[in-house]
XYZ file of C-alpha atoms in Angstrom:
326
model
C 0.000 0.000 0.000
C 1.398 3.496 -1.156
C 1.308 6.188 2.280
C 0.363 9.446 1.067
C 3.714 11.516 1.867
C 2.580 14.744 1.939
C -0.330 17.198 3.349
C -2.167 18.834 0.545
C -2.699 22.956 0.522
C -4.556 24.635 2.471
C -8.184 25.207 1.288
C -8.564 28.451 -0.780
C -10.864 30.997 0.632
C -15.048 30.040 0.045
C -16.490 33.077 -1.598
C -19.864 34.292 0.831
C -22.637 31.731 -0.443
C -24.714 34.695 -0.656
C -22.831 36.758 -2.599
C -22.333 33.923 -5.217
C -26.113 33.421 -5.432
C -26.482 37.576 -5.802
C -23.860 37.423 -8.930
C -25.732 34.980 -10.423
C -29.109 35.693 -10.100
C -28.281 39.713 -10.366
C -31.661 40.515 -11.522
C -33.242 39.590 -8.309
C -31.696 41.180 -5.723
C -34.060 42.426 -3.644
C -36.555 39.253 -3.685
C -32.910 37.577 -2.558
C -32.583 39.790 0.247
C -35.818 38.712 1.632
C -35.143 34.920 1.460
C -31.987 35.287 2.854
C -31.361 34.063 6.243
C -30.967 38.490 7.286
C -34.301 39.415 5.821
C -35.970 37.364 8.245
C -36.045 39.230 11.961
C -32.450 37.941 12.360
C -32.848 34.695 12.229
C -29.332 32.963 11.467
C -29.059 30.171 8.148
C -28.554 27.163 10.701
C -32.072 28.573 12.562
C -34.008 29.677 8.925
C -35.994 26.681 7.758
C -35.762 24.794 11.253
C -38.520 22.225 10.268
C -38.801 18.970 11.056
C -41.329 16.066 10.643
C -41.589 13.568 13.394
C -41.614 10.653 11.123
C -39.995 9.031 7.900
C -41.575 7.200 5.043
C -42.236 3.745 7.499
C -43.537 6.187 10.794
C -40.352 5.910 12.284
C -37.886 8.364 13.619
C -35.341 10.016 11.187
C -31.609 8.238 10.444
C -32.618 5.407 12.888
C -29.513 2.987 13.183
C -30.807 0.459 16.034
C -33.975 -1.429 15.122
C -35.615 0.306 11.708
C -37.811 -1.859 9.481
C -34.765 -1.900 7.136
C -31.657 -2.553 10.168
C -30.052 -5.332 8.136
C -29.549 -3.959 5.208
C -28.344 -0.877 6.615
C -25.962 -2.341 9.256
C -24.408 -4.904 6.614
C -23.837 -2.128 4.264
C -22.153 0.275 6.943
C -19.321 -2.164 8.280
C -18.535 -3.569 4.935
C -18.112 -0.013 4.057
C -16.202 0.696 7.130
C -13.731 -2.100 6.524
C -13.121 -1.745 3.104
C -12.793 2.087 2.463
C -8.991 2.326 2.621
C -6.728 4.813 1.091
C -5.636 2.075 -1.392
C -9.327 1.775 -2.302
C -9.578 5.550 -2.585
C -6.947 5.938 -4.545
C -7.761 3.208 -6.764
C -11.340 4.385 -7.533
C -10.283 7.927 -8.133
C -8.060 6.893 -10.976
C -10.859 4.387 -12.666
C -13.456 6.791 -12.234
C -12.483 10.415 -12.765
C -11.279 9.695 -16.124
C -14.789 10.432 -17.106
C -14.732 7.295 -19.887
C -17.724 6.075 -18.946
C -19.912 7.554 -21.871
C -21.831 10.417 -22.276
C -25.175 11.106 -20.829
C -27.647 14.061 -19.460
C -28.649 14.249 -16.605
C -32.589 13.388 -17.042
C -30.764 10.101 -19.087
C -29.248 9.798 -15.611
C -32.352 10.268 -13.146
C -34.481 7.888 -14.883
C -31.669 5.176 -14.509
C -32.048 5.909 -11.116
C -35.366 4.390 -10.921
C -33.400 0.996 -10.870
C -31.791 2.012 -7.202
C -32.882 1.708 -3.762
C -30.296 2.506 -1.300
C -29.054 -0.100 0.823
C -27.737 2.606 3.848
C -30.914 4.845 4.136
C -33.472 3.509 6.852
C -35.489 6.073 5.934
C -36.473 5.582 2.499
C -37.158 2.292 0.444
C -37.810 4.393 -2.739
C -36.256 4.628 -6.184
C -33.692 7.607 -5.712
C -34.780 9.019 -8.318
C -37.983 9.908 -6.506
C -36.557 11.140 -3.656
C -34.321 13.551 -5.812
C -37.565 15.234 -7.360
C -38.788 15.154 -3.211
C -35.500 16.821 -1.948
C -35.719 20.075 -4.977
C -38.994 20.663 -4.517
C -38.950 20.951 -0.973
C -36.310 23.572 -1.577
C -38.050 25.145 -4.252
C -40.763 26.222 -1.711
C -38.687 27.276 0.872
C -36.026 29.160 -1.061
C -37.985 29.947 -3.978
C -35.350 32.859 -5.488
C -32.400 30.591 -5.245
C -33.037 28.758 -8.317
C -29.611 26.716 -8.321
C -30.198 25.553 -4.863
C -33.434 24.015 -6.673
C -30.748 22.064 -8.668
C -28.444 20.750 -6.182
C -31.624 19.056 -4.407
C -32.026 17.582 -7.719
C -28.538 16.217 -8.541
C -27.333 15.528 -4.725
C -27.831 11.873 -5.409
C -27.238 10.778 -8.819
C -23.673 9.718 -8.253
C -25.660 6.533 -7.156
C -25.216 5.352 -10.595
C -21.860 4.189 -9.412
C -23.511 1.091 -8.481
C -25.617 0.580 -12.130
C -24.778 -1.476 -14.305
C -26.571 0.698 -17.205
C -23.876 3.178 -16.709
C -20.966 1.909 -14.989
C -20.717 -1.396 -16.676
C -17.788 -3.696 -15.940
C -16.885 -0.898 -12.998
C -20.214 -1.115 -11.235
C -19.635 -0.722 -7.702
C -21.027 -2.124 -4.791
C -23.319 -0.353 -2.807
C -20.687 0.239 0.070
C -18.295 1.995 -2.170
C -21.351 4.369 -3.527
C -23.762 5.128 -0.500
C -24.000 6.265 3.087
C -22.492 8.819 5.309
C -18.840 9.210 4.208
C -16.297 9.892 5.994
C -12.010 10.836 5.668
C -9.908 8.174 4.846
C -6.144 8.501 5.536
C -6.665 9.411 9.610
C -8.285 7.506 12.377
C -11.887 7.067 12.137
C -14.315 8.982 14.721
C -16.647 7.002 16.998
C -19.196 9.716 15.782
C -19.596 7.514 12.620
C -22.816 5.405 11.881
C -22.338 2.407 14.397
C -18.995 3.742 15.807
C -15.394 3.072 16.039
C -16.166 -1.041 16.459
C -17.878 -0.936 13.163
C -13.972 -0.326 11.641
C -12.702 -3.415 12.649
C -10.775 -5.198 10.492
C -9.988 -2.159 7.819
C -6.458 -2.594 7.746
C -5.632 0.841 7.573
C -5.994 0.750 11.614
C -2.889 -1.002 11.587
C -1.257 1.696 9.552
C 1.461 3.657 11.491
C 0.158 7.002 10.026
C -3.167 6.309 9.039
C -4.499 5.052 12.037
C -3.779 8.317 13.519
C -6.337 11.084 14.596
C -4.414 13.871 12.394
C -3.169 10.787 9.917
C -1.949 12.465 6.728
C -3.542 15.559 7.318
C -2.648 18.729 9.764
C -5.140 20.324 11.450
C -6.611 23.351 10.008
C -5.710 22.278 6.733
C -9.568 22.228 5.479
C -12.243 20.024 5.270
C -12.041 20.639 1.104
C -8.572 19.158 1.420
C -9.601 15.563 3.104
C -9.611 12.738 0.914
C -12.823 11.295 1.980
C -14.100 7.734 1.322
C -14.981 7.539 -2.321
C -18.975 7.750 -3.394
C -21.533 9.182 -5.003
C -20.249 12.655 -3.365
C -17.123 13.053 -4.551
C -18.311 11.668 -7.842
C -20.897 14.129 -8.538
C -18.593 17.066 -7.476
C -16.104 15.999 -9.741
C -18.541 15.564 -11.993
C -20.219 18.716 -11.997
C -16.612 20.748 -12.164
C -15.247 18.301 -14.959
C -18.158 19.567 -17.464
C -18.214 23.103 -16.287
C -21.496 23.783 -14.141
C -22.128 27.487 -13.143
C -23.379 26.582 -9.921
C -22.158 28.631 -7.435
C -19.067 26.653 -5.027
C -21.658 26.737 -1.914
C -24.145 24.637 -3.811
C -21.141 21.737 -5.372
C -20.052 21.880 -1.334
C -23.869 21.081 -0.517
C -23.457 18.142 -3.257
C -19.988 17.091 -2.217
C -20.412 17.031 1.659
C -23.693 16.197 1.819
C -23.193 12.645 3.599
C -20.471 13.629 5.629
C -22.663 13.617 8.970
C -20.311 12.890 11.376
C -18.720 16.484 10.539
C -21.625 18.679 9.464
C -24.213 17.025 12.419
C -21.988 15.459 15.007
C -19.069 17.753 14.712
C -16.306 15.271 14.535
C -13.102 16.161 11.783
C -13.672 19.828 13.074
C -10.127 20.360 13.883
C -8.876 20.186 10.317
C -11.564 22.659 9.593
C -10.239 26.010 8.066
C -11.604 29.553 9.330
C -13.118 30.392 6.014
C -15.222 26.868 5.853
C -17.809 28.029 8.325
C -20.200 29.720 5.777
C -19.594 26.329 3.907
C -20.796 24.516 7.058
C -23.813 26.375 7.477
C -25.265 25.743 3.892
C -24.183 22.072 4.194
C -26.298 22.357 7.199
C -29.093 24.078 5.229
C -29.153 21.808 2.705
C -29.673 18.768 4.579
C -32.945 19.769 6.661
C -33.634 19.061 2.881
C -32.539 15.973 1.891
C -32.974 14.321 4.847
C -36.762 15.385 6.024
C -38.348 15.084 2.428
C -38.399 11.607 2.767
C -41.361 11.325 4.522
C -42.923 14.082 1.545
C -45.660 12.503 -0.802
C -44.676 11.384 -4.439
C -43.606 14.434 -6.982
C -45.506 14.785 -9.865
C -42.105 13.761 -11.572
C -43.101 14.560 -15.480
C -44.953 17.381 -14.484
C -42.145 19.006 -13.003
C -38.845 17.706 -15.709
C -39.862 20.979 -18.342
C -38.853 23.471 -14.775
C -35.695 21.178 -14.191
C -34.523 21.067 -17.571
C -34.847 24.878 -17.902
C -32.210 24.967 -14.832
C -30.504 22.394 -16.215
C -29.690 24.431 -19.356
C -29.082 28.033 -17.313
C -26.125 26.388 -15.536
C -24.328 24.412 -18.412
C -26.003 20.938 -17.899
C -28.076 20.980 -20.626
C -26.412 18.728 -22.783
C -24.946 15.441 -22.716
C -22.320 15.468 -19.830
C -18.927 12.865 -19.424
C -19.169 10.326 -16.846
């Protein structure tokens, strides 16, 4: 196994997510303003939008890990994952998939495919993902009705799932531990604050790796959450994704896409000493965002053709009209 030598940069400086979304949607600046977290009475963005249903799709509590109707599934996918995501894995996956030789295909092509995926780590949901793309946009789309891209990113969040179809990734399709689930950095010690804890790591040799198995690992603190190499899925892919075919989305809605899963950071604060100063605006839309994605699951089923012709129109404003690499 190759050790990773050296600590990467330090994280350039995130732009104010608000002042991205005012550059691009210019035109609208006052109606902005009042969906912004300062036009209303003060509130900060981790307060604005603080709802939350009381129960998933099955009447359940929200990211139940003990006894949900679907605890197998979920618990067999999580310490696979946790003993197999290694930096050798990482690394390995990075340089089969980020070639972007997979074919070319929108990204409508891409949500209907997802129709063939249920995700094996949600105990919330046993949907298509497709669905619960549609579910996680519009949910946005009525809360933050001027911030059109943020619209988007509750549409794309998920489709890096296709990772683990065969109708796109072919002889490369991934299990579903390599594509779902919270993620996590690989490269330093794992944090108990992970789904099912430290014990759930067992047996992923990097623990017995003199520099891996560290708490800093290859990293220094500080150095910035955008710098971690994190355990590879559906995430990363997207991001990289995304920035490969040259989306216009402003960086605090990729960050939404790319972090997205990473729950022990963003909701149990682990990793937060290799945080940079600058990443706390990116923290609080990450935060934002997933009020989103995780309480639409218990929404009712989108009118999914109806609403493609308003999705497509956004798809086309921020260069993903088209056919895109994968």
């Amino acid at each position: 196994m190759r050790v990773v030598e050296s600590v990467v940069d330090p994280v350039v400086k995130q732009e104010d997510a608000l002042s991205e979304s005012t550059a691009v949607d210019s035109d609208k600046e006052s109606s902005d303003k009042e969906s912004s977290p300062e036009g209303n009475k003060g509130l900060s963005l981790e307060a604005f939008h603080d709802w939350k249903p009381e129960e998933n799709a099955f009447g359940d509590t929200f990211r139940n890990y003990e006894d949900s109707k679907r605890q197998e599934v979920v618990q067999r996918t999580y310490y696979t994952m946790h003993q197999k995501q290694t930096v050798e894995f990482g690394e390995k996956t990075r340089e089969q998939w980020l070639k972007f030789n997979k074919g070319e295909f929108t990204i409508m092509e891409m949500i209907d495919v997802l129709d063939n995926l249920v995700d094996d780590s949600d105990p919330d949901n046993d949907l298509p993902n497709s669905i619960h793309d549609f579910q996680t946009a519009e949910r946005i789309r009525a809360q933050w009705p001027d911030h059109d891209w943020f619209h988007l990113v509750g549409l794309l969040h998920d489709i890096g799932k296709v990772l683990a179809l065969p109708e796109v990734a072919g002889e490369h399709v991934l299990e579903q531990w390599a594509v779902v689930g919270d993620t996590f950095p690989i490269g330093c010690a794992p944090a108990d604050e992970c789904v099912f804890g430290f014990k759930s790591f067992e047996g992923n040799p990097d623990l017995e790796h003199p520099v891996f198995s560290t708490k800093d690992g290859i990293y220094k603190p500080g150095c910035g959450i955008s710098n971690l190499m994190m355990s590879w899925g559906h995430d990363e892919y997207m991001y990289q994704v995304l920035k490969h075919n040259g989306c216009t989305i402003p960086e605090a809605g990729l960050n939404m896409i790319r972090f997205h899963s990473f729950y022990p950071w963003h909701d149990r604060r682990a990793y937060n000493h290799f945080e940079a100063p600058e990443e706390a605006e990116m923290l609080k839309w990450v935060k934002e965002f997933n009020k989103f994605d995780l309480y639409s699951k218990g929404d009712s089923i989108p009118d999914v053709a109806a609403l493609k012709p308003y999705y497509q129109s956004l798809l086309e404003k921020y260069g993903l009209g088209g056919k895109l690499r994968w």
